[in-house]
PDB file of C-alpha atoms in Angstrom:
ATOM      1  CA  UNK R   1      25.979-104.350  -2.301  1.00 61.00           C
ATOM      2  CA  UNK R   2      27.654-107.169  -1.925  1.00 61.00           C
ATOM      3  CA  UNK R   3      31.971-108.449  -1.425  1.00 57.00           C
ATOM      4  CA  UNK R   4      33.850-109.609  -3.540  1.00 69.00           C
ATOM      5  CA  UNK R   5      35.063-113.031  -3.096  1.00 74.00           C
ATOM      6  CA  UNK R   6      38.505-112.204  -2.842  1.00 80.00           C
ATOM      7  CA  UNK R   7      39.266-108.329  -3.028  1.00 94.00           C
ATOM      8  CA  UNK R   8      42.023-106.592  -4.879  1.00 97.00           C
ATOM      9  CA  UNK R   9      44.067-103.597  -4.807  1.00 98.00           C
ATOM     10  CA  UNK R  10      44.608-100.932  -7.881  1.00 98.00           C
ATOM     11  CA  UNK R  11      46.858 -98.721  -6.959  1.00 98.00           C
ATOM     12  CA  UNK R  12      47.151 -95.863  -9.136  1.00 98.00           C
ATOM     13  CA  UNK R  13      50.343 -93.726  -9.818  1.00 98.00           C
ATOM     14  CA  UNK R  14      51.545 -90.739 -11.198  1.00 97.00           C
ATOM     15  CA  UNK R  15      52.746 -87.021 -11.013  1.00 94.00           C
ATOM     16  CA  UNK R  16      50.415 -84.639  -8.827  1.00 93.00           C
ATOM     17  CA  UNK R  17      47.471 -83.578 -10.901  1.00 93.00           C
ATOM     18  CA  UNK R  18      47.909 -86.694 -13.548  1.00 95.00           C
ATOM     19  CA  UNK R  19      44.045 -87.618 -12.275  1.00 95.00           C
ATOM     20  CA  UNK R  20      44.698 -90.322 -10.320  1.00 96.00           C
ATOM     21  CA  UNK R  21      42.324 -89.725  -7.481  1.00 96.00           C
ATOM     22  CA  UNK R  22      39.439 -88.708 -10.054  1.00 96.00           C
ATOM     23  CA  UNK R  23      39.634 -91.864 -11.550  1.00 98.00           C
ATOM     24  CA  UNK R  24      40.046 -93.532  -8.701  1.00 98.00           C
ATOM     25  CA  UNK R  25      36.590 -91.882  -7.728  1.00 98.00           C
ATOM     26  CA  UNK R  26      35.286 -92.373 -10.518  1.00 98.00           C
ATOM     27  CA  UNK R  27      35.659 -96.231 -11.144  1.00 98.00           C
ATOM     28  CA  UNK R  28      34.830 -97.063  -7.603  1.00 98.00           C
ATOM     29  CA  UNK R  29      31.394 -94.771  -8.070  1.00 97.00           C
ATOM     30  CA  UNK R  30      31.099 -97.801 -11.320  1.00 96.00           C
ATOM     31  CA  UNK R  31      31.745-100.578  -9.192  1.00 96.00           C
ATOM     32  CA  UNK R  32      29.573 -99.483  -6.197  1.00 96.00           C
ATOM     33  CA  UNK R  33      26.793 -99.123  -9.038  1.00 94.00           C
ATOM     34  CA  UNK R  34      27.151-102.688 -10.227  1.00 91.00           C
ATOM     35  CA  UNK R  35      26.837-103.556  -6.234  1.00 91.00           C
ATOM     36  CA  UNK R  36      30.081-104.324  -5.445  1.00 93.00           C
ATOM     37  CA  UNK R  37      31.910-102.844  -2.115  1.00 95.00           C
ATOM     38  CA  UNK R  38      34.755-100.139  -3.457  1.00 97.00           C
ATOM     39  CA  UNK R  39      37.040 -98.252  -1.296  1.00 97.00           C
ATOM     40  CA  UNK R  40      39.306 -95.532  -2.489  1.00 98.00           C
ATOM     41  CA  UNK R  41      42.343 -94.423  -0.340  1.00 97.00           C
ATOM     42  CA  UNK R  42      43.579 -90.819  -1.809  1.00 94.00           C
ATOM     43  CA  UNK R  43      47.021 -89.311  -0.815  1.00 86.00           C
ATOM     44  CA  UNK R  44      45.337 -86.241   0.699  1.00 83.00           C
ATOM     45  CA  UNK R  45      42.816 -88.051   2.581  1.00 87.00           C
ATOM     46  CA  UNK R  46      45.153 -90.269   3.997  1.00 84.00           C
ATOM     47  CA  UNK R  47      47.775 -87.474   5.324  1.00 83.00           C
ATOM     48  CA  UNK R  48      44.671 -85.350   6.788  1.00 82.00           C
ATOM     49  CA  UNK R  49      43.318 -88.309   8.578  1.00 86.00           C
ATOM     50  CA  UNK R  50      45.422 -91.227   9.048  1.00 84.00           C
ATOM     51  CA  UNK R  51      48.969 -90.357   8.608  1.00 78.00           C
ATOM     52  CA  UNK R  52      48.743 -86.975   9.977  1.00 82.00           C
ATOM     53  CA  UNK R  53      52.608 -87.574  11.395  1.00 87.00           C
ATOM     54  CA  UNK R  54      54.374 -87.489   7.901  1.00 85.00           C
ATOM     55  CA  UNK R  55      55.706 -85.645   6.088  1.00 82.00           C
ATOM     56  CA  UNK R  56      57.306 -85.312   2.857  1.00 83.00           C
ATOM     57  CA  UNK R  57      60.972 -86.846   2.716  1.00 85.00           C
ATOM     58  CA  UNK R  58      61.907 -89.618   1.171  1.00 87.00           C
ATOM     59  CA  UNK R  59      61.245 -91.722   4.203  1.00 90.00           C
ATOM     60  CA  UNK R  60      58.530 -90.051   5.328  1.00 89.00           C
ATOM     61  CA  UNK R  61      56.844 -91.093   2.333  1.00 89.00           C
ATOM     62  CA  UNK R  62      58.289 -94.454   2.249  1.00 94.00           C
ATOM     63  CA  UNK R  63      56.338 -94.851   5.481  1.00 93.00           C
ATOM     64  CA  UNK R  64      53.190 -93.361   4.484  1.00 92.00           C
ATOM     65  CA  UNK R  65      52.700 -95.453   1.505  1.00 95.00           C
ATOM     66  CA  UNK R  66      53.585 -98.613   2.974  1.00 96.00           C
ATOM     67  CA  UNK R  67      50.739 -97.927   6.026  1.00 95.00           C
ATOM     68  CA  UNK R  68      48.358 -97.409   3.382  1.00 96.00           C
ATOM     69  CA  UNK R  69      49.746-100.613   1.864  1.00 98.00           C
ATOM     70  CA  UNK R  70      48.800-103.079   5.006  1.00 97.00           C
ATOM     71  CA  UNK R  71      45.197-100.600   5.242  1.00 97.00           C
ATOM     72  CA  UNK R  72      44.580-101.642   1.266  1.00 98.00           C
ATOM     73  CA  UNK R  73      45.873-104.884   1.831  1.00 98.00           C
ATOM     74  CA  UNK R  74      42.744-105.271   4.897  1.00 97.00           C
ATOM     75  CA  UNK R  75      40.577-103.822   2.835  1.00 97.00           C
ATOM     76  CA  UNK R  76      40.748-106.211  -0.026  1.00 97.00           C
ATOM     77  CA  UNK R  77      41.128-109.192   1.746  1.00 95.00           C
ATOM     78  CA  UNK R  78      38.119-108.632   3.643  1.00 94.00           C
ATOM     79  CA  UNK R  79      36.462-108.538  -0.373  1.00 94.00           C
ATOM     80  CA  UNK R  80      36.417-105.278  -0.949  1.00 96.00           C
ATOM     81  CA  UNK R  81      38.159-103.540  -4.449  1.00 97.00           C
ATOM     82  CA  UNK R  82      40.591-100.898  -3.021  1.00 98.00           C
ATOM     83  CA  UNK R  83      41.109 -97.734  -5.554  1.00 98.00           C
ATOM     84  CA  UNK R  84      44.401 -96.354  -4.380  1.00 98.00           C
ATOM     85  CA  UNK R  85      45.574 -93.101  -5.530  1.00 97.00           C
ATOM     86  CA  UNK R  86      48.809 -91.897  -3.910  1.00 96.00           C
ATOM     87  CA  UNK R  87      51.994 -89.862  -6.049  1.00 95.00           C
ATOM     88  CA  UNK R  88      53.998 -92.587  -4.774  1.00 95.00           C
ATOM     89  CA  UNK R  89      57.307 -91.512  -6.496  1.00 95.00           C
ATOM     90  CA  UNK R  90      59.960 -93.767  -6.300  1.00 96.00           C
ATOM     91  CA  UNK R  91      60.014 -97.349  -7.533  1.00 97.00           C
ATOM     92  CA  UNK R  92      61.492 -99.286  -5.049  1.00 97.00           C
ATOM     93  CA  UNK R  93      58.463 -98.178  -2.278  1.00 97.00           C
ATOM     94  CA  UNK R  94      55.696 -99.144  -5.175  1.00 98.00           C
ATOM     95  CA  UNK R  95      58.081-102.415  -5.282  1.00 98.00           C
ATOM     96  CA  UNK R  96      57.620-102.496  -0.921  1.00 98.00           C
ATOM     97  CA  UNK R  97      53.590-101.715  -1.257  1.00 98.00           C
ATOM     98  CA  UNK R  98      52.945-104.487  -3.892  1.00 98.00           C
ATOM     99  CA  UNK R  99      54.997-107.064  -1.759  1.00 98.00           C
ATOM    100  CA  UNK R 100      52.941-106.118   1.108  1.00 98.00           C
ATOM    101  CA  UNK R 101      49.718-106.492  -0.474  1.00 98.00           C
ATOM    102  CA  UNK R 102      50.678-109.440  -3.005  1.00 97.00           C
ATOM    103  CA  UNK R 103      51.325-111.588   0.023  1.00 96.00           C
ATOM    104  CA  UNK R 104      47.126-111.819   0.133  1.00 96.00           C
ATOM    105  CA  UNK R 105      45.092-110.649  -2.652  1.00 97.00           C
ATOM    106  CA  UNK R 106      45.874-109.352  -5.947  1.00 97.00           C
ATOM    107  CA  UNK R 107      47.770-106.293  -7.062  1.00 98.00           C
ATOM    108  CA  UNK R 108      47.679-103.770  -9.847  1.00 98.00           C
ATOM    109  CA  UNK R 109      50.201-100.797 -10.789  1.00 98.00           C
ATOM    110  CA  UNK R 110      48.438 -98.335 -13.147  1.00 98.00           C
ATOM    111  CA  UNK R 111      50.342 -95.559 -14.175  1.00 98.00           C
ATOM    112  CA  UNK R 112      48.230 -92.492 -14.732  1.00 98.00           C
ATOM    113  CA  UNK R 113      50.593 -90.628 -17.415  1.00 97.00           C
ATOM    114  CA  UNK R 114      50.648 -87.122 -18.407  1.00 94.00           C
ATOM    115  CA  UNK R 115      53.246 -84.599 -19.221  1.00 93.00           C
ATOM    116  CA  UNK R 116      55.102 -82.124 -16.657  1.00 89.00           C
ATOM    117  CA  UNK R 117      53.615 -79.711 -18.759  1.00 89.00           C
ATOM    118  CA  UNK R 118      49.985 -81.062 -18.460  1.00 91.00           C
ATOM    119  CA  UNK R 119      50.491 -81.538 -14.186  1.00 88.00           C
ATOM    120  CA  UNK R 120      51.714 -77.827 -14.174  1.00 86.00           C
ATOM    121  CA  UNK R 121      48.753 -76.442 -16.585  1.00 90.00           C
ATOM    122  CA  UNK R 122      46.083 -78.312 -14.693  1.00 90.00           C
ATOM    123  CA  UNK R 123      47.879 -77.501 -10.925  1.00 86.00           C
ATOM    124  CA  UNK R 124      44.344 -77.584  -9.015  1.00 83.00           C
ATOM    125  CA  UNK R 125      45.411 -76.820  -5.742  1.00 84.00           C
ATOM    126  CA  UNK R 126      48.191 -74.248  -7.203  1.00 84.00           C
ATOM    127  CA  UNK R 127      51.187 -76.706  -5.832  1.00 83.00           C
ATOM    128  CA  UNK R 128      53.358 -76.488  -9.266  1.00 84.00           C
ATOM    129  CA  UNK R 129      52.962 -72.820  -9.036  1.00 86.00           C
ATOM    130  CA  UNK R 130      54.408 -72.514  -5.353  1.00 84.00           C
ATOM    131  CA  UNK R 131      56.883 -75.149  -6.102  1.00 81.00           C
ATOM    132  CA  UNK R 132      58.527 -73.261  -9.108  1.00 82.00           C
ATOM    133  CA  UNK R 133      58.396 -70.442  -6.621  1.00 83.00           C
ATOM    134  CA  UNK R 134      60.778 -72.062  -4.207  1.00 84.00           C
ATOM    135  CA  UNK R 135      58.021 -71.736  -1.582  1.00 87.00           C
ATOM    136  CA  UNK R 136      57.196 -75.781  -1.543  1.00 83.00           C
ATOM    137  CA  UNK R 137      60.323 -77.585  -1.244  1.00 85.00           C
ATOM    138  CA  UNK R 138      60.063 -82.118  -1.932  1.00 85.00           C
ATOM    139  CA  UNK R 139      57.158 -81.753  -4.591  1.00 85.00           C
ATOM    140  CA  UNK R 140      57.528 -84.214  -6.845  1.00 87.00           C
ATOM    141  CA  UNK R 141      58.118 -83.600 -10.355  1.00 79.00           C
ATOM    142  CA  UNK R 142      59.706 -80.368  -9.390  1.00 86.00           C
ATOM    143  CA  UNK R 143      62.608 -80.590  -6.624  1.00 86.00           C
ATOM    144  CA  UNK R 144      61.720 -84.354  -5.774  1.00 86.00           C
ATOM    145  CA  UNK R 145      62.129 -87.000  -8.807  1.00 89.00           C
ATOM    146  CA  UNK R 146      58.824 -88.885  -9.728  1.00 93.00           C
ATOM    147  CA  UNK R 147      60.659 -92.524 -11.031  1.00 95.00           C
ATOM    148  CA  UNK R 148      57.703 -93.413 -13.234  1.00 95.00           C
ATOM    149  CA  UNK R 149      56.882 -97.591 -13.497  1.00 97.00           C
ATOM    150  CA  UNK R 150      59.276 -99.570 -15.670  1.00 95.00           C
ATOM    151  CA  UNK R 151      57.022-102.050 -15.767  1.00 96.00           C
ATOM    152  CA  UNK R 152      53.293-100.924 -14.720  1.00 98.00           C
ATOM    153  CA  UNK R 153      50.288-103.468 -14.958  1.00 98.00           C
ATOM    154  CA  UNK R 154      48.070-100.878 -17.230  1.00 98.00           C
ATOM    155  CA  UNK R 155      48.823 -97.876 -18.710  1.00 98.00           C
ATOM    156  CA  UNK R 156      46.319 -94.763 -18.319  1.00 97.00           C
ATOM    157  CA  UNK R 157      47.640 -92.077 -20.608  1.00 96.00           C
ATOM    158  CA  UNK R 158      44.940 -89.169 -19.275  1.00 92.00           C
ATOM    159  CA  UNK R 159      45.869 -86.794 -21.880  1.00 93.00           C
ATOM    160  CA  UNK R 160      43.788 -85.829 -24.382  1.00 92.00           C
ATOM    161  CA  UNK R 161      41.087 -88.166 -23.714  1.00 94.00           C
ATOM    162  CA  UNK R 162      37.804 -87.914 -21.366  1.00 94.00           C
ATOM    163  CA  UNK R 163      38.503 -89.082 -18.110  1.00 94.00           C
ATOM    164  CA  UNK R 164      35.568 -91.410 -18.991  1.00 96.00           C
ATOM    165  CA  UNK R 165      37.878 -93.125 -21.204  1.00 96.00           C
ATOM    166  CA  UNK R 166      40.364 -93.841 -18.476  1.00 97.00           C
ATOM    167  CA  UNK R 167      38.228 -95.113 -16.291  1.00 97.00           C
ATOM    168  CA  UNK R 168      36.490 -96.852 -18.778  1.00 97.00           C
ATOM    169  CA  UNK R 169      40.284 -98.505 -19.893  1.00 97.00           C
ATOM    170  CA  UNK R 170      40.825 -99.539 -16.311  1.00 98.00           C
ATOM    171  CA  UNK R 171      37.294-100.926 -15.365  1.00 97.00           C
ATOM    172  CA  UNK R 172      37.836-103.325 -18.864  1.00 97.00           C
ATOM    173  CA  UNK R 173      40.953-104.098 -17.595  1.00 97.00           C
ATOM    174  CA  UNK R 174      39.880-105.153 -14.712  1.00 97.00           C
ATOM    175  CA  UNK R 175      36.717-107.302 -15.942  1.00 95.00           C
ATOM    176  CA  UNK R 176      39.439-108.722 -18.544  1.00 95.00           C
ATOM    177  CA  UNK R 177      41.457-110.161 -15.855  1.00 94.00           C
ATOM    178  CA  UNK R 178      37.890-111.827 -14.019  1.00 92.00           C
ATOM    179  CA  UNK R 179      38.359-109.974 -10.795  1.00 92.00           C
ATOM    180  CA  UNK R 180      35.404-107.524 -11.683  1.00 90.00           C
ATOM    181  CA  UNK R 181      32.118-108.459 -13.892  1.00 83.00           C
ATOM    182  CA  UNK R 182      31.857-106.882 -17.130  1.00 81.00           C
ATOM    183  CA  UNK R 183      30.912-103.109 -17.622  1.00 74.00           C
TER     184      UNK R 183
END
């Protein structure tokens, strides 16, 4: 397994259940198969390990994401391809994340786009159902906003296409930019 001369951070943002983590995991696996070090930072994993002290208020979400930005930057500056999958609902916080990472390594904001109806239909953890019933507060897309990116580096419409298509588009985008070899 080799490190890249210069790593990078792909920040996948979108509604809960949009497919961010699935795309990140599959993309990282393909990158590893090509012999390149890759790491996935996933919202659920980070909250259960590194950021156990943060909730879902706006300020807690900000603190959570800024910590992740520093971890992603550290990995990437050491030659790792980082795929960070986080709802990251607020534009201003995503801009802060970008500033932190781009001081040292390339950063790509990827909007994994699905309709709210599709996200509710998928709902693998039953969180939309619970939020709509009032059991979960500050849930993005229900009683807390998701601010769509205004100028993402890439939009992956992950509805009506296979996840393999979305992963292929992402890896093709990165190869076209020259940060990864062609797949």
